[in-house]
Coordinates of C-alpha atoms and ligand atoms in Angstrom, one line a residue:
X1 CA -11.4 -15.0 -10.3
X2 CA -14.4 -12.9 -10.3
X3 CA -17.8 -14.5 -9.7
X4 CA -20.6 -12.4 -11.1
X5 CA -18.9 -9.6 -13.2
X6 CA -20.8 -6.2 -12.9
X7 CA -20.2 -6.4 -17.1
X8 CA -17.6 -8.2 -19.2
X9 CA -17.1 -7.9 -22.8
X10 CA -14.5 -9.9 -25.1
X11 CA -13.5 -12.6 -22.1
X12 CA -11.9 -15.7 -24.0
X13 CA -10.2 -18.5 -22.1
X14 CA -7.0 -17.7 -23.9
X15 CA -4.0 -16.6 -21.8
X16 CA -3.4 -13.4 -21.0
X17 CA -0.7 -12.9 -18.4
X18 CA -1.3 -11.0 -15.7
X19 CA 1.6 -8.3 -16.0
X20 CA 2.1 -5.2 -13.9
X21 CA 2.2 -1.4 -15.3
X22 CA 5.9 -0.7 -14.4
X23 CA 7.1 -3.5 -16.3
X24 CA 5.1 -2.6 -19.1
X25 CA 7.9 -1.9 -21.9
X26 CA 9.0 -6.2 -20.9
X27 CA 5.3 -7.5 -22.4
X28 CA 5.5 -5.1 -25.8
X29 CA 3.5 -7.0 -28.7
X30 CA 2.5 -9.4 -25.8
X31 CA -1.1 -10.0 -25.0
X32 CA -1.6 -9.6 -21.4
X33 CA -4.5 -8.4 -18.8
X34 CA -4.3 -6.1 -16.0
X35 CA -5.8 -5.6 -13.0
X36 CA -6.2 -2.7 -11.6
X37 CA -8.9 0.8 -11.0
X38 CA -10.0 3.2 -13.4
X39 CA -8.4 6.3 -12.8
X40 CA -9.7 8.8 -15.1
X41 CA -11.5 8.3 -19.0
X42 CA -12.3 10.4 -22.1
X43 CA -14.3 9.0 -25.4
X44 CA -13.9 10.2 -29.0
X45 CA -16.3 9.2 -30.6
X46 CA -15.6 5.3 -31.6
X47 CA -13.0 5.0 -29.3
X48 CA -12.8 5.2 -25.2
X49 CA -9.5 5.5 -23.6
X50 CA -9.8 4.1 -20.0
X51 CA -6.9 5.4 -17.9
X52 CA -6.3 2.2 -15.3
X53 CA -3.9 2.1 -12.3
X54 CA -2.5 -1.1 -10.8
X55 CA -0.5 0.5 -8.0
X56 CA 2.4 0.3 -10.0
X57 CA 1.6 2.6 -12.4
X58 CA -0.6 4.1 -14.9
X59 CA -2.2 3.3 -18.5
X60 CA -4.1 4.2 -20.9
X61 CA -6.3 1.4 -22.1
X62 CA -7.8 1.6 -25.5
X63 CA -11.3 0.4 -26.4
X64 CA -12.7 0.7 -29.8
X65 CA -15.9 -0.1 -31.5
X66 CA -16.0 -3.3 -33.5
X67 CA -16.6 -7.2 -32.9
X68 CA -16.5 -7.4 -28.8
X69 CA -17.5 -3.7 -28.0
X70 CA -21.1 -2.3 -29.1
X71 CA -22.0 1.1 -29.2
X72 CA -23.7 0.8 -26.1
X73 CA -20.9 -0.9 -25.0
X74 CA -19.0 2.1 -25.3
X75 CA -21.6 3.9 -23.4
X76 CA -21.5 2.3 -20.3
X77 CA -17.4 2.2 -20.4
X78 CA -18.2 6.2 -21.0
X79 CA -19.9 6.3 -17.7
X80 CA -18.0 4.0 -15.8
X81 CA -17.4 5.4 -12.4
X82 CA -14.0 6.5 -11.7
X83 CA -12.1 4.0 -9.3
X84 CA -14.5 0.8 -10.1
X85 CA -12.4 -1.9 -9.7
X86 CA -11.6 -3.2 -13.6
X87 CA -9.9 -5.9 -15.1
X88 CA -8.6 -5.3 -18.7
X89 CA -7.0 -7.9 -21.7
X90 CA -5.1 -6.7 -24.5
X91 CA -1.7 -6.2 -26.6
X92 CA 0.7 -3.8 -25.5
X93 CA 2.0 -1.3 -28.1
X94 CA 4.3 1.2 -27.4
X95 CA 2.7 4.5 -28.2
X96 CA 4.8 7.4 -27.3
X97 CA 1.9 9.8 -27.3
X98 CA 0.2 7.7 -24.7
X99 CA -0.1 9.8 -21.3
X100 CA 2.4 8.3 -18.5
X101 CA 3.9 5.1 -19.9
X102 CA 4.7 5.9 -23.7
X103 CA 2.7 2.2 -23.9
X104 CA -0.8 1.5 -24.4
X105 CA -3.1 -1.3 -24.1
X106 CA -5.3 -2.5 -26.9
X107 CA -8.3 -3.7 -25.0
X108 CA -9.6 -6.3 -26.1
X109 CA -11.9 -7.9 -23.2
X110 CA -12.9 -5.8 -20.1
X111 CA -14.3 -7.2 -16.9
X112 CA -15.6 -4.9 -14.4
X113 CA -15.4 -6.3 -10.9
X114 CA -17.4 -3.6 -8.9
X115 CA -19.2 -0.1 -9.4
X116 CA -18.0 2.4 -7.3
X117 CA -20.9 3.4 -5.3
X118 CA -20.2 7.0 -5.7
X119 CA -19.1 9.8 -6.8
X120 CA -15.4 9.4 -6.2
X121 CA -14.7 12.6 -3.5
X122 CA -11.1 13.2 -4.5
X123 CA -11.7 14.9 -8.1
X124 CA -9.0 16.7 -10.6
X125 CA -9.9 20.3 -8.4
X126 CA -8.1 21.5 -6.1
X127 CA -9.1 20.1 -2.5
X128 CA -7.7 21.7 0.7
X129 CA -5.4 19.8 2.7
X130 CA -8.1 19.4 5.4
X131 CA -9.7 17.6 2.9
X132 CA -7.1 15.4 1.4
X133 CA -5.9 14.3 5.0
X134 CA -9.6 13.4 5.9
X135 CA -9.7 11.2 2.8
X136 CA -6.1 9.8 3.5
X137 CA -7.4 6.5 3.0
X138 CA -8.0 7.3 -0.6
X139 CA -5.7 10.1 -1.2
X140 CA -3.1 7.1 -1.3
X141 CA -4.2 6.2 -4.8
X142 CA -2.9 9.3 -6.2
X143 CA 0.2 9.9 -8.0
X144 CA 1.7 11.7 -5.8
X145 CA 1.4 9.9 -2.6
X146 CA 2.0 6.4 -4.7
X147 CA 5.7 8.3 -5.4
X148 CA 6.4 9.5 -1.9
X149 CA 6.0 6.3 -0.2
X150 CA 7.8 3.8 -2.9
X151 CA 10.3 6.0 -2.2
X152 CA 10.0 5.8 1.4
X153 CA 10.0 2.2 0.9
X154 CA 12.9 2.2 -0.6
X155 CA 14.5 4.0 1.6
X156 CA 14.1 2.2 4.5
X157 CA 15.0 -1.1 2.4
X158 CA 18.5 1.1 1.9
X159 CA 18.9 1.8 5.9
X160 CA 18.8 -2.7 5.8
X161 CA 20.9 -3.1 3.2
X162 CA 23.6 -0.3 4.3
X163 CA 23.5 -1.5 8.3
X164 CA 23.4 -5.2 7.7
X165 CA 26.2 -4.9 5.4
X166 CA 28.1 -3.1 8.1
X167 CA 27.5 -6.3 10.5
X168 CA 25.0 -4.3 12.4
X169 CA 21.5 -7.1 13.6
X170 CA 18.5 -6.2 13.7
X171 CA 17.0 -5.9 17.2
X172 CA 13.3 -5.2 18.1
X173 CA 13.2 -3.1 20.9
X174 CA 9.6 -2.8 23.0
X175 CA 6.8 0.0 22.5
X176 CA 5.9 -0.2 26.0
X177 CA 8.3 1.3 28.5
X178 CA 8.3 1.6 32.0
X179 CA 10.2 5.2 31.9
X180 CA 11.1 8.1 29.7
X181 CA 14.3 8.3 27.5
X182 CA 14.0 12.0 25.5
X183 CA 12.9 13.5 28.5
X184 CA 9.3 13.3 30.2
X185 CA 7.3 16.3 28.8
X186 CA 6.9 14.3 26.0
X187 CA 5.4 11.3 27.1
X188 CA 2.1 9.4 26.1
X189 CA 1.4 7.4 29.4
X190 CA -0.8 4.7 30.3
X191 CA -1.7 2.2 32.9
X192 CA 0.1 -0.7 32.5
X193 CA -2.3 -3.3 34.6
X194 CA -1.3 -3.7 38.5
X195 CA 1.9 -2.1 37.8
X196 CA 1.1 1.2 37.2
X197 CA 1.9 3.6 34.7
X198 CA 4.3 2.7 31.4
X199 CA 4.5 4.9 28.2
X200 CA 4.9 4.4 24.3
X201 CA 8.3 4.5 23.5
X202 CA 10.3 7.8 22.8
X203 CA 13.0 5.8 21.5
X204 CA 14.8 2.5 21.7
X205 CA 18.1 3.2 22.2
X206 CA 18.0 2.4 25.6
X207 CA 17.2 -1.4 24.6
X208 CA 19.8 -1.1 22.0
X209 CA 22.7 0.1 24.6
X210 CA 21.7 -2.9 26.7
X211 CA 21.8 -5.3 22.7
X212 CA 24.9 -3.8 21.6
X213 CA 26.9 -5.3 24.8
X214 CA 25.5 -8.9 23.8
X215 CA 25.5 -8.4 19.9
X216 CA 28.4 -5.4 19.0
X217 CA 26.6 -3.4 16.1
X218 CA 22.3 -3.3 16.5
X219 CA 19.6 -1.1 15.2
X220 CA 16.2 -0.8 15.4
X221 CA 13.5 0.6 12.9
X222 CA 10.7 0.9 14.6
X223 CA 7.9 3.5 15.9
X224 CA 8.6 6.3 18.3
X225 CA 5.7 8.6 20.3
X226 CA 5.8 12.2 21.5
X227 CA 3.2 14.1 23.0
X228 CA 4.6 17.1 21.3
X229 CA 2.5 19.6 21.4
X230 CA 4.2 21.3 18.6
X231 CA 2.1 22.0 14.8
X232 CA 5.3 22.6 12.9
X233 CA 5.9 21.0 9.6
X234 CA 8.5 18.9 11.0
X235 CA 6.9 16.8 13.8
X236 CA 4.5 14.4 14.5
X237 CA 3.1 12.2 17.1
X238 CA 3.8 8.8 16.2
X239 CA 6.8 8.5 13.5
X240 CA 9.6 5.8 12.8
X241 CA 12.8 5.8 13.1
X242 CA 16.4 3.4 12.5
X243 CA 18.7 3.7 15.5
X244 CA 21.8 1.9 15.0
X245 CA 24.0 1.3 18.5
X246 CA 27.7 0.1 18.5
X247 CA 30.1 -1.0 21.2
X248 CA 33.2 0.3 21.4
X249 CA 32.1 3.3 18.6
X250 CA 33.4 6.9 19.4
X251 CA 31.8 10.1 18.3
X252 CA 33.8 9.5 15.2
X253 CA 33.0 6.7 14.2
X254 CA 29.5 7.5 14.7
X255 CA 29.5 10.4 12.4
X256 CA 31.6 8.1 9.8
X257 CA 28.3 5.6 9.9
X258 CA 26.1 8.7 9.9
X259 CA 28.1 10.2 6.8
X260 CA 27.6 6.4 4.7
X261 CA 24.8 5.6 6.1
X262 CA 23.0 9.3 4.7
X263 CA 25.1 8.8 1.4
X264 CA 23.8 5.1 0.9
X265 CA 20.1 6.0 0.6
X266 CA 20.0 9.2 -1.3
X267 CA 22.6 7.4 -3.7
X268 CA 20.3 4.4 -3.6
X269 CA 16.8 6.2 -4.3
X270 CA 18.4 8.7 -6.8
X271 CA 19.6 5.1 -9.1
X272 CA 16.1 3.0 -8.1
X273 CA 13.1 6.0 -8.1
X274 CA 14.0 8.3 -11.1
X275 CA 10.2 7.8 -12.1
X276 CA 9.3 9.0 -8.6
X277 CA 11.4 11.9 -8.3
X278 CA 10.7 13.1 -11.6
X279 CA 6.5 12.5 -10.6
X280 CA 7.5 14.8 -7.8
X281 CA 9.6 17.2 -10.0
X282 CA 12.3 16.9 -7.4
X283 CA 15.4 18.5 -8.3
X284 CA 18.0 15.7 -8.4
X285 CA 21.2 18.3 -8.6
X286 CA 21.2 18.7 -4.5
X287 CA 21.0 15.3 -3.6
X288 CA 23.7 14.0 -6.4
X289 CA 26.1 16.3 -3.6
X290 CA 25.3 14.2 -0.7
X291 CA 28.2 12.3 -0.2
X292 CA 30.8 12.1 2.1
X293 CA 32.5 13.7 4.3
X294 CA 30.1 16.0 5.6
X295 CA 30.7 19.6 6.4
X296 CA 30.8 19.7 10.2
X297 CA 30.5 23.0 13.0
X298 CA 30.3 22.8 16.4
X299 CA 27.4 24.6 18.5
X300 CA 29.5 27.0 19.4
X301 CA 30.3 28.0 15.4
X302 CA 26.5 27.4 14.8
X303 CA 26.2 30.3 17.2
X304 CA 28.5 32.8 16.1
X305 CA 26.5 32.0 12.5
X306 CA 23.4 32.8 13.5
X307 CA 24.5 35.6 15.6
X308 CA 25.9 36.8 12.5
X309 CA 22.8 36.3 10.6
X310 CA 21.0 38.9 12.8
X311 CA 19.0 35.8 14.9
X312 CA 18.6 36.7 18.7
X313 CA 20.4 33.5 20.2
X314 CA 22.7 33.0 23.2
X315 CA 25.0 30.4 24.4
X316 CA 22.7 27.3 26.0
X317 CA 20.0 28.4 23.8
X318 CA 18.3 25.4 21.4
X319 CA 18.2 25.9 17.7
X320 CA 14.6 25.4 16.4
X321 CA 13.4 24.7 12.6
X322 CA 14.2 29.0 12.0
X323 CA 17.7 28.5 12.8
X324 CA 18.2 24.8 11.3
X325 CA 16.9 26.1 8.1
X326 CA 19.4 29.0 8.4
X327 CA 22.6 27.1 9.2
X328 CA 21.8 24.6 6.0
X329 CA 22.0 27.6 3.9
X330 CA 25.3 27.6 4.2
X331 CA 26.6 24.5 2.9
X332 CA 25.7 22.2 0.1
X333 CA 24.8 19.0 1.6
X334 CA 24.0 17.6 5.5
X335 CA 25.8 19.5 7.5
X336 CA 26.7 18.0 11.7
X337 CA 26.5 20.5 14.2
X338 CA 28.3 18.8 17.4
X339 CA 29.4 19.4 21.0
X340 CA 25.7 21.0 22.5
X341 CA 25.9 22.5 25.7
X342 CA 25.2 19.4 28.3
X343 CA 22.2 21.6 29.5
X344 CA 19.8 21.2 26.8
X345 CA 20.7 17.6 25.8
X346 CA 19.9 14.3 27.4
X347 CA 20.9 12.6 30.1
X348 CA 22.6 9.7 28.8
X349 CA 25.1 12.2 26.7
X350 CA 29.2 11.5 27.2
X351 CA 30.7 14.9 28.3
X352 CA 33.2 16.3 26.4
X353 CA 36.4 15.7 27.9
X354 CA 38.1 18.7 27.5
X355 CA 34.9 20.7 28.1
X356 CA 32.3 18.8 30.5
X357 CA 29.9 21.6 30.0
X358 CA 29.8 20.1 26.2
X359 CA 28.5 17.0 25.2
X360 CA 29.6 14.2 22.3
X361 CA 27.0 14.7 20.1
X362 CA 25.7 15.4 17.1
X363 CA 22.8 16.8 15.1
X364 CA 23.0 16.0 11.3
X365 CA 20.8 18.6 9.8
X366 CA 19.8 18.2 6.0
X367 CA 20.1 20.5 3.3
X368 CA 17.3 22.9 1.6
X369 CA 15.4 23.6 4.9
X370 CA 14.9 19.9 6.1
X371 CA 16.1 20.7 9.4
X372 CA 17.3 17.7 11.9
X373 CA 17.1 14.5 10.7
X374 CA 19.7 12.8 12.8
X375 CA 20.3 12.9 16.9
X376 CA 22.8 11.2 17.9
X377 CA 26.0 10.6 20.4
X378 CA 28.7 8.7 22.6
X379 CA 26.7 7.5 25.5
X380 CA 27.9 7.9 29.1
X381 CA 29.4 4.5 30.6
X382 CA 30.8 5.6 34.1
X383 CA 28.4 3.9 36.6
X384 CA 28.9 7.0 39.0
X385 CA 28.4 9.6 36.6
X386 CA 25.4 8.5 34.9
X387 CA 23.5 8.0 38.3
X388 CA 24.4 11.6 39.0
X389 CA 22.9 12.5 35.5
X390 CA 19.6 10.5 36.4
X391 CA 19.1 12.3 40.0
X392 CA 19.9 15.9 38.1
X393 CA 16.9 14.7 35.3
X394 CA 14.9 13.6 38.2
X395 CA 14.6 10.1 36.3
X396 CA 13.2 7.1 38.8
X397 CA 15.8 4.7 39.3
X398 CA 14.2 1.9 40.0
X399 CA 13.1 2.1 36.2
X400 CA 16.7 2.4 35.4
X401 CA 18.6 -0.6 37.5
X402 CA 18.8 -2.7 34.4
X403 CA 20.3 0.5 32.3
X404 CA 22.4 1.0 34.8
X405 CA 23.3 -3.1 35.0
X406 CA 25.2 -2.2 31.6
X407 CA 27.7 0.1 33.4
X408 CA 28.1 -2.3 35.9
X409 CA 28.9 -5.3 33.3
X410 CA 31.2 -4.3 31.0
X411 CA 30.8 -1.1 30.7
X412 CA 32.8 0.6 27.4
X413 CA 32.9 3.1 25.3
X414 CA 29.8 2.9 22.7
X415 CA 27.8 5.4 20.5
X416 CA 24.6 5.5 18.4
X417 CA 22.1 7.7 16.3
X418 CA 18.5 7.9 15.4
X419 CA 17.5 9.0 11.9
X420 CA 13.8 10.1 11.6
X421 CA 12.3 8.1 8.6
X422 CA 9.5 10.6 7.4
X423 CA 11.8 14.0 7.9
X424 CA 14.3 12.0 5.6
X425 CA 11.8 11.1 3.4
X426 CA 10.7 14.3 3.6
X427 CA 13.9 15.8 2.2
X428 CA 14.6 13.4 -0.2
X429 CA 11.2 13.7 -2.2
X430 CA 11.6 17.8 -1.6
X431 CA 8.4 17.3 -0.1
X432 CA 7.5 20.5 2.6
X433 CA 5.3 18.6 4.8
X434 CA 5.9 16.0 6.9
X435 CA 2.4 14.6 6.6
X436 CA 2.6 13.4 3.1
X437 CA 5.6 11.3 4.2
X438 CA 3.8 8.1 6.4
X439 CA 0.8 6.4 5.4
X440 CA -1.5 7.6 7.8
X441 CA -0.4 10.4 10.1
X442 CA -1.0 11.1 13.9
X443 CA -0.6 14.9 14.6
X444 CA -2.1 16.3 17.5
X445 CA -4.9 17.2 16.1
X446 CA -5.2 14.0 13.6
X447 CA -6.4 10.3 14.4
X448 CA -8.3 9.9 11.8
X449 CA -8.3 7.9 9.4
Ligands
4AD501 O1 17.0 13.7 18.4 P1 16.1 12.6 18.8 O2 15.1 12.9 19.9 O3 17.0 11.4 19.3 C1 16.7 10.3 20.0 O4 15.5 9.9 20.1 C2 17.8 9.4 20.3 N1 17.4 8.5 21.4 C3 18.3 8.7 19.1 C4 19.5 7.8 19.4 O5 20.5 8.3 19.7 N2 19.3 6.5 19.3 O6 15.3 12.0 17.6 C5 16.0 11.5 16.5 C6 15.4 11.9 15.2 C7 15.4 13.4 14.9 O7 16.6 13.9 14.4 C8 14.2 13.5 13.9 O8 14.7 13.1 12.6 C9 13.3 12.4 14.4 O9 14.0 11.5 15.2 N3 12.2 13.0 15.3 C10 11.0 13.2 14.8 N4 10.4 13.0 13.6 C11 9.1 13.4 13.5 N5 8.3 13.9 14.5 C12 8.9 14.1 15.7 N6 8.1 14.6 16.7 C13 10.2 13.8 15.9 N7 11.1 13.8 17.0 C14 12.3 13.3 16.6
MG502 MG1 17.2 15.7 18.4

């Protein structure tokens, strides 16, 4: 595999399997090699303990003086640079004092494929978050961030295997978009060739409104853009999110989806990432709750609450992270806060029949200070109403014939939802910030790495 090994000590052609660190307790008594970094080290004497990670995990690798390792052998394994790529043979013996995996490796051949170069900049210390997010590139390999996005992976593997079982397709909508759909103070434009301006998607939904009528049940995961120019923990520039769309759905049956879809992935990471949540000392107890139904209060009720709880809020006001935080305190899972006033929603949203100052909607807002994970609503079908909606938002019409096409072909009832990936990943690993939560954040004032 490797050419010209920096050093290699007690490399026979025998077979040593190349196994991985999570499935470590399957090869016990097994001879087997690893491939993987060194992570950290400490010597006693006739013995160095090499702590190697694989991405999958991490072990403590055993190297003793004897037949294949010299004493100056030792020396340079000492001083190996932390996060030199290293390849290492050995049995596997379970050892339940052994740091992380109750398993150890009995070196017997090491193979080191490069030096690092240098001193390794993220160290045991303390480094500020300035620091760390500057390094994101390498922060990655920690434990932490290794935890948060397996579980993020397996989350949005869950949000698959939840919708497709529902008969809902997946449908890739486009990035580029020649208007806004979350309103335009938001939007990242550019110029689109001899056509003028387009703008990085604030959502698919439109393109899933338009799928639904050929397919029934869609969804997207893919990326959304704001321009939001707010810092919060909660927001970023560039973030992902699933947006299921079905014909012939009501408000109810969209929460219902919401309700299983929610319960489906917390159940689903709580049974597949104990190791994860218990690296993040996540408190399991809140999220064994989430299941359905779902407390539900209207805006109205959200109101009264929050009135009650001494915040300054009036009728047509928005609730921001403050007030989400405050309404979650009073139940003990996701709670839906539904019928917003019209005014502050978007265009697109059915009115409430018996109130057409309301609209059929829904925020789903998740426990323990999460805030709003889910928008989501019945969308307007009348052909006549929704242009009035498009000249009151000042939208260009010309961008919207095609929308509007889909009122005038078969135009039904239908509903949908988009759940934000990293504030639900956020909750689930109990991490505060949202930053942590996607490989490599854009913030407004982050691009780099
Ligand atoms: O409530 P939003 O803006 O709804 C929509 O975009 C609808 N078109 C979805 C639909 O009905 N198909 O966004 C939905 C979710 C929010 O609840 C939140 O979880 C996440 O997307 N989100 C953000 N996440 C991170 N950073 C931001 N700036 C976000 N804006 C929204
Ligand atoms: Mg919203």
């Amino acid at each position: 595999m490797v050419k010209s090994p920096v050093f290699e000590r007690g490399w026979t052609d025998g077979a040593f399997p190349w196994a991985t660190i999570e499935n470590i307790d399957q090869w016990e008594g097994k001879d087997v090699e690893i491939r993987g970094w060194l992570a950290n080290r400490r010597s006693s004497g006739k013995i160095v303990f090499l702590i190697i990670r694989d991405g999958t995990g991490f072990i403590q690798a055993t190297v003793s003086l004897g037949e294949a390792f010299s004493r100056e052998d030792l020396k340079f394994l000492e001083r190996l640079p932390f996060e030199s790529a290293i390849l290492v043979r050995g049995r596997v013996r379970r050892e339940p004092r052994a740091p992380f995996s109750g398993y150890e490796l009995e070196v017997q051949g090491v193979r080191v494929v490069s030096l690092a170069q240098e001193e390794y900049p993220i160290q045991k210390k303390e480094h500020s978050v300035e620091f760390l997010m500057e390094h994101r590139h390498l922060w990655l390999r920690s434990r932490r961030q290794n935890a948060i996005l397996r579980i993020r992976n397996t989350i949005i593997m869950g949000i698959h295997e939840c919708l497709q079982k529902e008969g809902f397709v997946l449908i890739d909508p486009p990035i580029l978009t020649p208007a806004a759909c979350e309103g335009t103070t938001t939007l990242f434009e550019l110029e689109y060739f001899d056509l003028g301006k387009a703008y990085l998607s604030q959502s698919g939904q439109l393109y899933m409104e338009a799928a639904c009528m050929a397919f029934g049940r869609v969804y997207c995961l893919a990326p959304a853009f704001r321009a939001e120019k707010s810092k919060t923990r909660r927001h970023l520039t560039e973030f992902w999110m699933v947006e299921p769309e079905a014909a012939f759905f009501t408000f109810e049956d969209n929460l219902h989806l919401q309700e299983r879809l929610v319960s489906f992935i917390v159940q689903k990471v709580l049974s597949e990432c104990p190791r994860e949540l218990e690296i993040l000392e996540r408190d399991t107890k809140p999220l064994e709750r989430v299941t359905p139904p779902f407390p539900r209060i209207s805006y109205t009720e959200a109101l009264e609450l929050l009135q009650r709880k001494g915040f300054p809020v009036r009728w047509g006001d928005d609730f921001g992270g403050d007030e989400e935080t405050a309404i979650s305190e009073e139940f003990d899972r996701p709670v839906f806060i539904h019928h917003y006033p019209k005014a502050i929603k978007a265009f697109y949203m059915q009115p409430d029949p018996e109130n057409p100052d309301l609209v059929l909607n829904d925020d789903l807002i998740a426990p323990e200070g999460y805030g709003e994970i889910i928008g989501g609503s019945e969308r307007i079908y009348d052909l006549a109403l929704l242009e009035e909606r498009l000249r009151e938002h000042n939208l260009p019409r010309e961008a919207f014939e095609w929308y509007l096409d889909l009122r005038r072909f078969g135009a039904c009832p239908h509903s949908g939802f988009g759940l934000g990936i990293e504030r639900t990943v956020a909750w689930i690993c109990g991490v505060h910030h949202i930053r942590e939560t996607i490989p490599f954040p854009r913030q407004i004032y982050r691009i780099y790495p």
